Short mmCIF file of C-alpha atoms in Angstrom, two decimals:
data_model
loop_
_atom_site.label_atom_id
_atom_site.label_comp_id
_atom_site.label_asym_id
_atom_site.label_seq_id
_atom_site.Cartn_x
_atom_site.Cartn_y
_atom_site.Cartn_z
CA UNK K 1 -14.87 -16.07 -64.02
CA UNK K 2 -17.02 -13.68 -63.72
CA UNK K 3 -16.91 -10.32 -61.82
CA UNK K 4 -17.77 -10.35 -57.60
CA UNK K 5 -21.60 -8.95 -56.81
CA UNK K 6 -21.79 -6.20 -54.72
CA UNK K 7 -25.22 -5.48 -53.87
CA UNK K 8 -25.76 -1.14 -53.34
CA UNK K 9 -28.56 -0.34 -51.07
CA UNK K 10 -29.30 3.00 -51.38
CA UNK K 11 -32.44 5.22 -52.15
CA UNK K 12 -30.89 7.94 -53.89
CA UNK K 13 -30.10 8.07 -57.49
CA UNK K 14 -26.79 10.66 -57.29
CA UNK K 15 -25.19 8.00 -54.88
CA UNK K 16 -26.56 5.09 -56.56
CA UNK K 17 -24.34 6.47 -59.73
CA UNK K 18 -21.40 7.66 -57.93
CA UNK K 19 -20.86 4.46 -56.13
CA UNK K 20 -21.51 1.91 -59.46
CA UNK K 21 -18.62 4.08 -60.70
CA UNK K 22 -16.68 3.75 -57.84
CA UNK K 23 -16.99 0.70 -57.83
CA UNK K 24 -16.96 -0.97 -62.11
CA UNK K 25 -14.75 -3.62 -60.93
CA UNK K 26 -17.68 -5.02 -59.38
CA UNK K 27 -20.93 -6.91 -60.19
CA UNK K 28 -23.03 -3.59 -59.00
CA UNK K 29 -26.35 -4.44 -58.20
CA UNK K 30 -28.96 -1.79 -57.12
CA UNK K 31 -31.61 -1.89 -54.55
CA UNK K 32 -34.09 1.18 -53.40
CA UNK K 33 -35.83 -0.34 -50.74
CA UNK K 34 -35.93 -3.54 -48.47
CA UNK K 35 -37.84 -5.40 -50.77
CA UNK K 36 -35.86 -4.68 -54.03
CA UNK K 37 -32.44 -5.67 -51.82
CA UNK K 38 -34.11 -8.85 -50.63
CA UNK K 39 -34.84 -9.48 -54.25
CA UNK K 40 -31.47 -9.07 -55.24
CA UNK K 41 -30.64 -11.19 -52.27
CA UNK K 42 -32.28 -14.14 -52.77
CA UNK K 43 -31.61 -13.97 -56.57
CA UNK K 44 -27.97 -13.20 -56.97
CA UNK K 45 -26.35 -14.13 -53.66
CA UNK K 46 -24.01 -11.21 -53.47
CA UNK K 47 -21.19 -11.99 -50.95
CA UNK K 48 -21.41 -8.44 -50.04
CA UNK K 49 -23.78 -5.48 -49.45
CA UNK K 50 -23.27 -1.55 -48.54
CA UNK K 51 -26.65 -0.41 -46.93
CA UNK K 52 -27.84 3.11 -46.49
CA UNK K 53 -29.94 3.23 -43.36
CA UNK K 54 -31.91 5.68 -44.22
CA UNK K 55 -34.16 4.00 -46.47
CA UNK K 56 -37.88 4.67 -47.01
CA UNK K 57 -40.53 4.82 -45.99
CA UNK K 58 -38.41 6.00 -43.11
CA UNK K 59 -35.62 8.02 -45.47
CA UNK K 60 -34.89 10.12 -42.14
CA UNK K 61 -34.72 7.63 -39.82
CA UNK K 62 -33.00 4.57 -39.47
CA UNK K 63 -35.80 1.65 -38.46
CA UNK K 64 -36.40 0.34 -42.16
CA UNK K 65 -32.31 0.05 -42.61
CA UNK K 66 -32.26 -1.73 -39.63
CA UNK K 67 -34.67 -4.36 -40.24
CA UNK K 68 -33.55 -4.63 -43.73
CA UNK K 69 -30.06 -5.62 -42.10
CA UNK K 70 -31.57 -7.89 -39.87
CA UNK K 71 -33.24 -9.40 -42.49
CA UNK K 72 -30.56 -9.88 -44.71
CA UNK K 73 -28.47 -11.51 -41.91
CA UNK K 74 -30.91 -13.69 -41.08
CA UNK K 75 -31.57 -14.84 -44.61
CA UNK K 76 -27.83 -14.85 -45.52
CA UNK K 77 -25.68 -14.96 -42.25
CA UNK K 78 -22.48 -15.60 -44.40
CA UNK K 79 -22.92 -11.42 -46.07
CA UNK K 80 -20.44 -8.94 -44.77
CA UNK K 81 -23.03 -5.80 -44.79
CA UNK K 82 -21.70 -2.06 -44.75
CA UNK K 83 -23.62 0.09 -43.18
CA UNK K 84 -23.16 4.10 -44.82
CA UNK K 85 -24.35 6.51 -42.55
CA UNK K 86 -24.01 10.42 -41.83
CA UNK K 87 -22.29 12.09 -39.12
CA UNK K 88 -25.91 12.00 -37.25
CA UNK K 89 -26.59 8.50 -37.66
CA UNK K 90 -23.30 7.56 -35.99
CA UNK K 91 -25.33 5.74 -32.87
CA UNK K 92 -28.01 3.91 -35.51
CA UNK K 93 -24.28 2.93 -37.25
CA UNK K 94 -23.26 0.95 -33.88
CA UNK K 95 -26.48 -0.10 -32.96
CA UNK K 96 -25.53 -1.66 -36.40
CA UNK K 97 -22.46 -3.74 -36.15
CA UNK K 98 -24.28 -4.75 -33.33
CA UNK K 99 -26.75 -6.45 -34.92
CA UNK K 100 -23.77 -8.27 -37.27
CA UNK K 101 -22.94 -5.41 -39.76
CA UNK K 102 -19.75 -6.31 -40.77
CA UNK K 103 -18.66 -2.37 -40.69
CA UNK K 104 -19.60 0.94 -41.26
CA UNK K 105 -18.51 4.15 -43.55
CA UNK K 106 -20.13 7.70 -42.88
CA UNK K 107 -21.63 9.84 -45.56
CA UNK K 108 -19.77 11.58 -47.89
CA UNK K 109 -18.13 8.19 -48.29
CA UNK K 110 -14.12 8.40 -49.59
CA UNK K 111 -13.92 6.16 -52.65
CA UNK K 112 -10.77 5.09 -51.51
CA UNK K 113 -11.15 3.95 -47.93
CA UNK K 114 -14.91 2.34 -49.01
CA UNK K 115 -12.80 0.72 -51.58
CA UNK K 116 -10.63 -0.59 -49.59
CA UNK K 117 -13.53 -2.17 -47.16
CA UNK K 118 -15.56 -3.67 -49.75
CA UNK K 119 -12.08 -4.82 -50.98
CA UNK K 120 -11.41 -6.44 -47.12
CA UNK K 121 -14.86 -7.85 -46.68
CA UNK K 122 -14.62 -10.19 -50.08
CA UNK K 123 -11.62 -11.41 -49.01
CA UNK K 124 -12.63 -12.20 -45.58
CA UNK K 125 -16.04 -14.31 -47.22
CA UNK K 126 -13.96 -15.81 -49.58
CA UNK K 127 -12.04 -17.37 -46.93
CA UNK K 128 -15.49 -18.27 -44.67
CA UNK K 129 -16.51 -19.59 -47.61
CA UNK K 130 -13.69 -21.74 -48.49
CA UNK K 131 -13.16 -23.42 -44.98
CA UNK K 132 -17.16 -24.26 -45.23
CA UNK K 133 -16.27 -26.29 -49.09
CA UNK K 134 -13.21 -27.77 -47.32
CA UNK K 135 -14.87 -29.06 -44.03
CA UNK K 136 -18.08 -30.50 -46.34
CA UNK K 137 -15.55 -31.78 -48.77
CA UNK K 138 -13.23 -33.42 -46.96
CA UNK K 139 -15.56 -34.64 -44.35
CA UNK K 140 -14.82 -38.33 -45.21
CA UNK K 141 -11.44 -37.99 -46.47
CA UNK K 142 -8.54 -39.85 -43.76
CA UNK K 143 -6.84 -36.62 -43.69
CA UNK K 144 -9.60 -34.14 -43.12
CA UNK K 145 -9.22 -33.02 -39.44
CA UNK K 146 -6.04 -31.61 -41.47
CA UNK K 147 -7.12 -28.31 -42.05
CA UNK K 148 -4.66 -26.68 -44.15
CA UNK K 149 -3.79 -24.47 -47.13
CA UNK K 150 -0.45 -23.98 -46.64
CA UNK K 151 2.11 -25.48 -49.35
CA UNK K 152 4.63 -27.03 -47.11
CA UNK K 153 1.71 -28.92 -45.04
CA UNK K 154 0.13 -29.90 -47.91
CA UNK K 155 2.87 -31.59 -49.82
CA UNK K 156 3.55 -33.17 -46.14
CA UNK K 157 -0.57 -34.65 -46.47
CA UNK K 158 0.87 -35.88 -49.99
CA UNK K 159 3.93 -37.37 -48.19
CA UNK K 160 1.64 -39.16 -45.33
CA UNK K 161 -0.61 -40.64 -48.27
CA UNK K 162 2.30 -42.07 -50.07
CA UNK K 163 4.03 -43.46 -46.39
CA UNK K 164 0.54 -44.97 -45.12
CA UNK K 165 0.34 -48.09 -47.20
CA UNK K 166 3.74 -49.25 -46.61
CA UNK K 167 5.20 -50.31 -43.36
CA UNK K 168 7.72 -48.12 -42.27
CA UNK K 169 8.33 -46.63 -39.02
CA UNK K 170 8.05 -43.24 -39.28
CA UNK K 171 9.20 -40.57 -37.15
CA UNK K 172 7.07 -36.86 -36.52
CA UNK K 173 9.04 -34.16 -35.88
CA UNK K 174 6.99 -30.86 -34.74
CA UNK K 175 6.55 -28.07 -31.81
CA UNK K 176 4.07 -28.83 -29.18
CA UNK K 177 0.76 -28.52 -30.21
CA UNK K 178 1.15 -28.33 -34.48
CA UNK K 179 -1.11 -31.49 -34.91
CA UNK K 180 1.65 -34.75 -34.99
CA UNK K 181 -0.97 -37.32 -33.70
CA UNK K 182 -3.24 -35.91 -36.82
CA UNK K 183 -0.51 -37.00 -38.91
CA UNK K 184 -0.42 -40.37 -37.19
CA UNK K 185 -4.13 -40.95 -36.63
CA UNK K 186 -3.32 -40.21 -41.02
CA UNK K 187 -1.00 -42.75 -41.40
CA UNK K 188 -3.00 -45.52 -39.51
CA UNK K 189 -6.46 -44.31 -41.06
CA UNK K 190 -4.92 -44.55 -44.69
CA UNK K 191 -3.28 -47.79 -44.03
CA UNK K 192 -4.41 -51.46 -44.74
CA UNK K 193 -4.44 -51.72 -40.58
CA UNK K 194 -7.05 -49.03 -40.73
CA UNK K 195 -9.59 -51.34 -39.36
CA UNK K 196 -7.41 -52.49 -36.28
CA UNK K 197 -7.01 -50.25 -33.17
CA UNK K 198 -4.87 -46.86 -33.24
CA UNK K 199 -3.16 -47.23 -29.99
CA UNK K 200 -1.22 -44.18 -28.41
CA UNK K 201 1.03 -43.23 -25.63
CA UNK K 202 2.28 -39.83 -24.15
CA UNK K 203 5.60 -40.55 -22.75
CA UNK K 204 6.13 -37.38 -21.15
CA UNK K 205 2.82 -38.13 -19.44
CA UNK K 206 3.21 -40.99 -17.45
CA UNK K 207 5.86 -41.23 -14.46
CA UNK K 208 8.75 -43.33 -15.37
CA UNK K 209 8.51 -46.68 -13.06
CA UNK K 210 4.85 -46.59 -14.40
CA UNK K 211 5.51 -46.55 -18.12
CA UNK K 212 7.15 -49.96 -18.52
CA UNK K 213 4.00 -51.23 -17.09
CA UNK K 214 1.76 -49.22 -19.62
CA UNK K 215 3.95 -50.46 -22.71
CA UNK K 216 4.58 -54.22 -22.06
CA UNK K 217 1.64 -55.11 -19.47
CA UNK K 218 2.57 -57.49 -16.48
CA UNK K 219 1.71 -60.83 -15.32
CA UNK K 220 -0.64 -61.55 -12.18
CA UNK K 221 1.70 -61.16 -8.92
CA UNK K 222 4.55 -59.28 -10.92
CA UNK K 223 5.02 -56.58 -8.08
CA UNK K 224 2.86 -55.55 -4.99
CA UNK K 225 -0.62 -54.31 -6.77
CA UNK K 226 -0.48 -56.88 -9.48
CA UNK K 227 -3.91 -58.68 -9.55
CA UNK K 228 -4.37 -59.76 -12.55
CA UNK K 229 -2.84 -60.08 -15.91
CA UNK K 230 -3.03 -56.79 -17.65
CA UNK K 231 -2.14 -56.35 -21.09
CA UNK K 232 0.14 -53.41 -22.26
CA UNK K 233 -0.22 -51.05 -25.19
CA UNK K 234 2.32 -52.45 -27.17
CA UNK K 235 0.52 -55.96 -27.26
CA UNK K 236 -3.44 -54.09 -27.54
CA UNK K 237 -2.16 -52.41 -30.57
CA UNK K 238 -1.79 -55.64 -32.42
CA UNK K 239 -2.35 -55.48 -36.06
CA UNK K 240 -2.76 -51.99 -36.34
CA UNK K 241 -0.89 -48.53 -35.66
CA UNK K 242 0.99 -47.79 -32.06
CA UNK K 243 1.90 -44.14 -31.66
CA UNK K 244 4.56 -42.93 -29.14
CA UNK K 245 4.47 -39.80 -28.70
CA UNK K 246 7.18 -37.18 -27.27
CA UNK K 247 9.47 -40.57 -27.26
CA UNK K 248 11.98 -38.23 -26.31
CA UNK K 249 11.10 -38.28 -22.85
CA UNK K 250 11.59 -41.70 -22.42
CA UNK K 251 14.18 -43.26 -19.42
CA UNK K 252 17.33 -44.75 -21.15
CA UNK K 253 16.61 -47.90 -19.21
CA UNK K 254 13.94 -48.49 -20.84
CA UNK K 255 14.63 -47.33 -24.15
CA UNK K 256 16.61 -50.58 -24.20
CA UNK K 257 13.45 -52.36 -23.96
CA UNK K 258 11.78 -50.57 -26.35
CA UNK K 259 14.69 -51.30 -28.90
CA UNK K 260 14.16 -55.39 -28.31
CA UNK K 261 10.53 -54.84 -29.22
CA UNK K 262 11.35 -52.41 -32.70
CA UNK K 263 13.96 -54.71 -33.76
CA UNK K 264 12.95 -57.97 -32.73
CA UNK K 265 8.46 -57.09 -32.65
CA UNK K 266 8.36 -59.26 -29.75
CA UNK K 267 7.51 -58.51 -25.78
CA UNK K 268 7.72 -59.84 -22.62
CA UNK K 269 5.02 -58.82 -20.10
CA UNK K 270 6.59 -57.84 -16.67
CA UNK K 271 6.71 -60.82 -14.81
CA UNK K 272 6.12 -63.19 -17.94
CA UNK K 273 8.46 -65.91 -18.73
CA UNK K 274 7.67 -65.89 -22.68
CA UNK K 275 8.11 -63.84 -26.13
CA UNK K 276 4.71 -62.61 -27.55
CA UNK K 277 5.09 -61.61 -31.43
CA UNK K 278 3.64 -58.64 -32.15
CA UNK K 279 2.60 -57.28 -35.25
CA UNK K 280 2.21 -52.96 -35.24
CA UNK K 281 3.39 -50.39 -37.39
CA UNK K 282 5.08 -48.16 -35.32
CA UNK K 283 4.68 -44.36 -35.49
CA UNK K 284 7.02 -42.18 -32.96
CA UNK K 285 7.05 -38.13 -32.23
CA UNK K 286 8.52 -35.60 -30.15
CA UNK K 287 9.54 -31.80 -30.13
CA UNK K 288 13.12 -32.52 -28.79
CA UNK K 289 16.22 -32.58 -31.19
CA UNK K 290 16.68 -35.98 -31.06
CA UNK K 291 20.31 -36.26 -32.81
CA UNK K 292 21.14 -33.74 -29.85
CA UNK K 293 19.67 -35.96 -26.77
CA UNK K 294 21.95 -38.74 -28.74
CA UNK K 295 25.23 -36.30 -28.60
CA UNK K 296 24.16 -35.72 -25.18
CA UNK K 297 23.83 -39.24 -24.14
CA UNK K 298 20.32 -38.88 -23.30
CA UNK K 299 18.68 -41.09 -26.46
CA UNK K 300 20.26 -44.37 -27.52
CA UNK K 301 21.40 -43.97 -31.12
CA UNK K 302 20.61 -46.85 -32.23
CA UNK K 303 17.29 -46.87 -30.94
CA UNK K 304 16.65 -43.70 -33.13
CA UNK K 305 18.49 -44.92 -36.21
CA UNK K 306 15.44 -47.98 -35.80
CA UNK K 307 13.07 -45.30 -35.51
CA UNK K 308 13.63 -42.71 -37.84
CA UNK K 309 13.30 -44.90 -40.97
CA UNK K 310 11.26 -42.06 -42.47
CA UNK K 311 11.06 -38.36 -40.94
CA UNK K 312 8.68 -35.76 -41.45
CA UNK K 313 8.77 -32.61 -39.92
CA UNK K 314 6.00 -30.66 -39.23
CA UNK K 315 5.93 -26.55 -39.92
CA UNK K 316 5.00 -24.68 -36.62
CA UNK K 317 1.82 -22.74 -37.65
CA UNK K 318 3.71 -19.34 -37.01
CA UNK K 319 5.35 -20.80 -40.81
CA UNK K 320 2.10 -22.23 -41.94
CA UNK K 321 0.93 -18.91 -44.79
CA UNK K 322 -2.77 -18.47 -44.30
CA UNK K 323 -3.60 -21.28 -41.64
CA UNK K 324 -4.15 -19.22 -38.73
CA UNK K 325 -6.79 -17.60 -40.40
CA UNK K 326 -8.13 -20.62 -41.58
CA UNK K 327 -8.31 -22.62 -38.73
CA UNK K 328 -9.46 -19.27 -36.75
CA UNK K 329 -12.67 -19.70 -39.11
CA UNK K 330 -12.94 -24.00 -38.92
CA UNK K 331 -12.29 -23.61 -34.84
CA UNK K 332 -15.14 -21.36 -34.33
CA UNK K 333 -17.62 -23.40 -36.56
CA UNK K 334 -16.93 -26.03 -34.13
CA UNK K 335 -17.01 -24.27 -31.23
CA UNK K 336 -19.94 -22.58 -31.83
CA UNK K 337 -22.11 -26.30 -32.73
CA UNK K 338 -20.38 -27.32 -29.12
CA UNK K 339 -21.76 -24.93 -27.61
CA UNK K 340 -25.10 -24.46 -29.26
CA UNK K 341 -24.34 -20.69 -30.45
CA UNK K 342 -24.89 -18.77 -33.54
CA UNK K 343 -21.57 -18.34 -35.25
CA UNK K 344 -20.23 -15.08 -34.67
CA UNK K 345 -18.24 -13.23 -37.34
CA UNK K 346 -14.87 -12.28 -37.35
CA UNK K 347 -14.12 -8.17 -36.85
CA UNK K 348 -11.12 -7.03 -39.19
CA UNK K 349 -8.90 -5.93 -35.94
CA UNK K 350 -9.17 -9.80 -34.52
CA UNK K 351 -8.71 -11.26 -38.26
CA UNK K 352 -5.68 -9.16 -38.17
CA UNK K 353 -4.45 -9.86 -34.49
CA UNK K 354 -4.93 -14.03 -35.75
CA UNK K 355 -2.98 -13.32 -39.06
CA UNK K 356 0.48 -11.90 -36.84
CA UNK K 357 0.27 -12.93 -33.44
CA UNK K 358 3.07 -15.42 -33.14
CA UNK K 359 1.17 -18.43 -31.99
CA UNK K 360 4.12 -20.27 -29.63
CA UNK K 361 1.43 -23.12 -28.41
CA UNK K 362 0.61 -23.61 -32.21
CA UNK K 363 -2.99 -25.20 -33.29
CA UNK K 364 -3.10 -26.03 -30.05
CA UNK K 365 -3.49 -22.39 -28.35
CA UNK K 366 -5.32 -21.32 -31.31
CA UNK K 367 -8.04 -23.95 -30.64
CA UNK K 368 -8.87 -22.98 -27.24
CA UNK K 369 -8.37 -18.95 -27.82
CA UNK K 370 -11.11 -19.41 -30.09
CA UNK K 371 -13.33 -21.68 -28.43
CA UNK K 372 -12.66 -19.13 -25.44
CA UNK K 373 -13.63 -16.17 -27.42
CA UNK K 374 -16.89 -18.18 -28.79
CA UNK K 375 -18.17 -18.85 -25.59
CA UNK K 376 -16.92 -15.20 -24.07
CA UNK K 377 -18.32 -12.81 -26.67
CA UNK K 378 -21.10 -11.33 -25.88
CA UNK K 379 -22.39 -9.84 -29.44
CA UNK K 380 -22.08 -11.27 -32.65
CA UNK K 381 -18.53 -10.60 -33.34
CA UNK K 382 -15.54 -11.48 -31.82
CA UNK K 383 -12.50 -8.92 -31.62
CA UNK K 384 -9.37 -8.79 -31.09
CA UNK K 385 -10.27 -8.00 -27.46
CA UNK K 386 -11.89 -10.95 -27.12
CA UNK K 387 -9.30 -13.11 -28.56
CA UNK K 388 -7.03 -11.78 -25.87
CA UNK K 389 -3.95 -11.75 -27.64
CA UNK K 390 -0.87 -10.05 -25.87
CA UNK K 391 0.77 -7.48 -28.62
CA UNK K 392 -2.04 -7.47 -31.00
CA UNK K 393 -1.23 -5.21 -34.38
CA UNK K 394 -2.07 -2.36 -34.77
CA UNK K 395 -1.48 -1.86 -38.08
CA UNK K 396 -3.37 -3.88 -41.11
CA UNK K 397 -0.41 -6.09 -43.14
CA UNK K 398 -2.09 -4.93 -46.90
CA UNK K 399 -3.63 -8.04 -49.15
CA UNK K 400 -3.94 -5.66 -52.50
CA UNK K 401 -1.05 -6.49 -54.85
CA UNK K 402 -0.71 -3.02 -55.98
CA UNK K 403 -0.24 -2.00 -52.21
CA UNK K 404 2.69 -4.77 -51.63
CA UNK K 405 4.31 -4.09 -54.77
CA UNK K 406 4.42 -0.22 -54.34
CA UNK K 407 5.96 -0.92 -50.54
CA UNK K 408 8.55 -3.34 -52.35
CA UNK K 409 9.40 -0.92 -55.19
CA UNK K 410 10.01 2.10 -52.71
CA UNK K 411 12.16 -0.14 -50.44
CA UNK K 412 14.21 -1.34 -52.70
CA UNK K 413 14.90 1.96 -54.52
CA UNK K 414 15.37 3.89 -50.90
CA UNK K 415 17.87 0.80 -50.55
CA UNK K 416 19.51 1.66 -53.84
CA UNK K 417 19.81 5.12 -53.53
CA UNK K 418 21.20 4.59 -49.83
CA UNK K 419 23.96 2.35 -51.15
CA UNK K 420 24.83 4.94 -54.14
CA UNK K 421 24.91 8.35 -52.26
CA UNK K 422 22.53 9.27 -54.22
CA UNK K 423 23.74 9.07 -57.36
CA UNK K 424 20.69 8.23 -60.07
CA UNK K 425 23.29 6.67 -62.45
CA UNK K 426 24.83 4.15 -60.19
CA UNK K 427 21.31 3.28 -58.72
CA UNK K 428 19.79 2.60 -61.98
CA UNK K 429 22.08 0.22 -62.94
CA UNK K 430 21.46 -1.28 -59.79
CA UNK K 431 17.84 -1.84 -59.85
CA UNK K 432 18.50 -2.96 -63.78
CA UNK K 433 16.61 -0.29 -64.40
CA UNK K 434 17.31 2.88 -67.02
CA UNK K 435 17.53 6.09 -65.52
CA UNK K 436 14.27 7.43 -66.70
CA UNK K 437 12.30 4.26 -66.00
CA UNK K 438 14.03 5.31 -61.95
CA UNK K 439 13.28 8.77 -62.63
CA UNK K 440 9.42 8.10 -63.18
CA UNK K 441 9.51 5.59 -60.59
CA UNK K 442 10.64 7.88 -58.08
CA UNK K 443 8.00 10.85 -58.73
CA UNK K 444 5.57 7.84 -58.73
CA UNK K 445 7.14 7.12 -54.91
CA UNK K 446 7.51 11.01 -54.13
CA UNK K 447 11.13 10.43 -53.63
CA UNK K 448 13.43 13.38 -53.69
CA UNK K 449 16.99 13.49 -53.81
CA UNK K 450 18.68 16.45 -51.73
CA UNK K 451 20.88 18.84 -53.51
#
């Protein structure tokens, strides 16, 4: 694979050569003026550009950088440009991200910290540009409003492909809000009964003298209201897939019911005098501990031994590694065709606010904080402010490898030494280390050990 093109904007030949050196792990790809860059643009696609406003034939002002940004976004919406800038040109710089810039770094530029931008900005269009292949990709696959990279959920997608052609009842375990009808609407859509009707019922939803009603139907004249014959979910899911969900919250009484119908797949409408055989796979959820309820006396136990042939449990998305994120970018795509908006871009502070906010309402919450922010923002970003989040980081969790392994190394030596006194002996054979390996290792660190 070849290296990542980063596309340098910038009309004067010093910089032009101190920032391809800065930056020869890159693709560098020069541009002197706004139509060289849009050259480069349209020829090499680079995911992202650093742009010196001050670009001729207006090197003093900022009106040619400007429309060269405004050109590039509106070419190439998906580029994460940099705007460099001096300490003067700090409004132009706003007036900027504004327009979409994707950030800004003032002149004399810190290798480091630009580094460590350009560094951020791939890896946030890497990801935009991922969820775009996986929502064109798996457009017509069953499973595709799944939108996942996580391991665990994604060996659960292989589990739900391997369940789906068999007829087992299968039981979704999973916090409020982390996508179990998904899974079922996957199970039915995958099965041979995906042509027959995907029938579903929220047990928590509906008041308890009502429910028996909405499962088994009743006859004409059953009880005062009774009309006419109305058929019940159970029966209007024939041949295909009926889904209870948060079965939980069902009413012992008629949990007894229910268990005639799993065991024996045959109903009596309220009111009817005879059995009607009914053929449905059967797909049940809920967020309650189920063996508990049973301990409890709250959940017949055989009922859930008949429905808990197969279980799957569902991560909550707080456990999901990357998802957040993901969704984040697949949620505002769809928001923003909803609602007949441009899609707005991601600032790093909200990225980062999505990646560690705790998420207690699970895909569920994240869905309509983003839809929320879509519709409330009122430039082309959204940011953390707009997300809303309570408790928001303040501090960036580091993606660079050498960054996380240079945090682990000092921890666990600061550990070592801790549990030594001290001592460099003891703590090198500790870490399995020898004791000039720990001795380099600790200059590298700019640990000291007190006299």
């Amino acid at each position: 694979m070849g290296k990542k093109k980063l596309l340098v904007v910038e009309d004067d030949k010093g910089l032009q050569k101190q920032l391809r050196w800065s930056f020869d792990g890159y693709d560098v790809l020069i541009a002197e003026d706004r139509e060289s860059a849009l050259a480069q643009l349209h020829r090499h696609r680079p995911a992202v550009v650093t742009l010196d406003l001050g670009l001729p034939p207006d090197p003093d002002g900022a009106t040619e950088g400007l429309a060269t940004l405004r050109q590039i976004l509106a070419e190439a919406p998906g580029t994460k440009v940099i705007v460099l800038s001096g300490n003067q040109a700090r409004a132009h710089a706003l007036k900027a991200i504004g327009m979409g810039a994707y950030d800004f770094h003032q002149k004399p530029f810190d290798a480091d910290t630009l580094g460590l931008v350009v560094e951020r900005a791939f890896y946030l269009h890497a990801m935009q540009e991922e969820n775009q292949r996986m929502l064109q990709i798996g457009a017509d696959s069953p499973l595709a409003r799944i939108v996942t990279r996580d391991p665990a959920m994604l060996r659960l997608c292989r589990s739900v492909e391997k369940l789906a052609p068999s007829s087992a009842t299968v039981m979704l375990l999973g916090d409020s809000g982390s996508g179990k009808e998904l899974f079922a609407r996957g199970l039915h859509d995958l099965s041979a009964r995906h042509d027959k009707r995907f029938v579903a019922i929220n047990c928590a939803a509906i008041p308890a003298d009502l429910l028996e009603s909405e499962l088994f139907g009743h006859e004409k004249g059953a009880f005062t209201g009774a009309g006419q014959q109305t058929l019940g979910k159970i029966e209007m899911a024939q041949g295909g897939t009926f889904f209870l969900d948060e079965i939980g919250d069902m009413a012992m009484a008629l949990q007894a019911k229910l268990l005639r119908f799993v065991q024996e797949r045959v109903i009596e409408r309220i009111g009817g005098r005879s059995e009607i055989a009914i053929d449905a796979r059967i797909v049940c959820a809920t967020h309650q501990d189920l063996p508990k309820l049973v301990r409890e006396g709250r959940f017949r136990e055989d009922l859930y031994y008949r429905l808990s042939e197969v279980v799957l449990a569902i991560p909550p998305l707080r456990e999901r590694v990357g998802d957040p994120v993901l969704l984040a970018h697949h949620f505002k795509h769809q928001a923003s065709l909803m609602e007949r908006r441009s899609v707005p871009a991601f600032t790093e502070d909200a990225v980062l606010a999505i990646e560690q906010y705790g998420w207690p309402g699970n895909v569920r919450e994240l869905e309509n904080c983003i839809r929320r922010a879509v519709i409330m923002s009122e430039g082309p970003q959204i940011s953390a402010r707009d997300l809303g989040l309570a408790g928001a980081p303040q501090e960036d969790a580091p993606v660079n490898l050498r960054q996380v392994r240079d945090a682990a190394e000092y921890k666990v030596m600061v550990t070592a030494l801790a549990r030594t006194n001290g001592s460099i002996v003891k703590a090198a054979e500790l870490l399995g280390v020898s004791r000039p390996t720990l001795y380099d290792l600790m200059h590298h660190h700019g640990i000291r050990i007190s006299p």
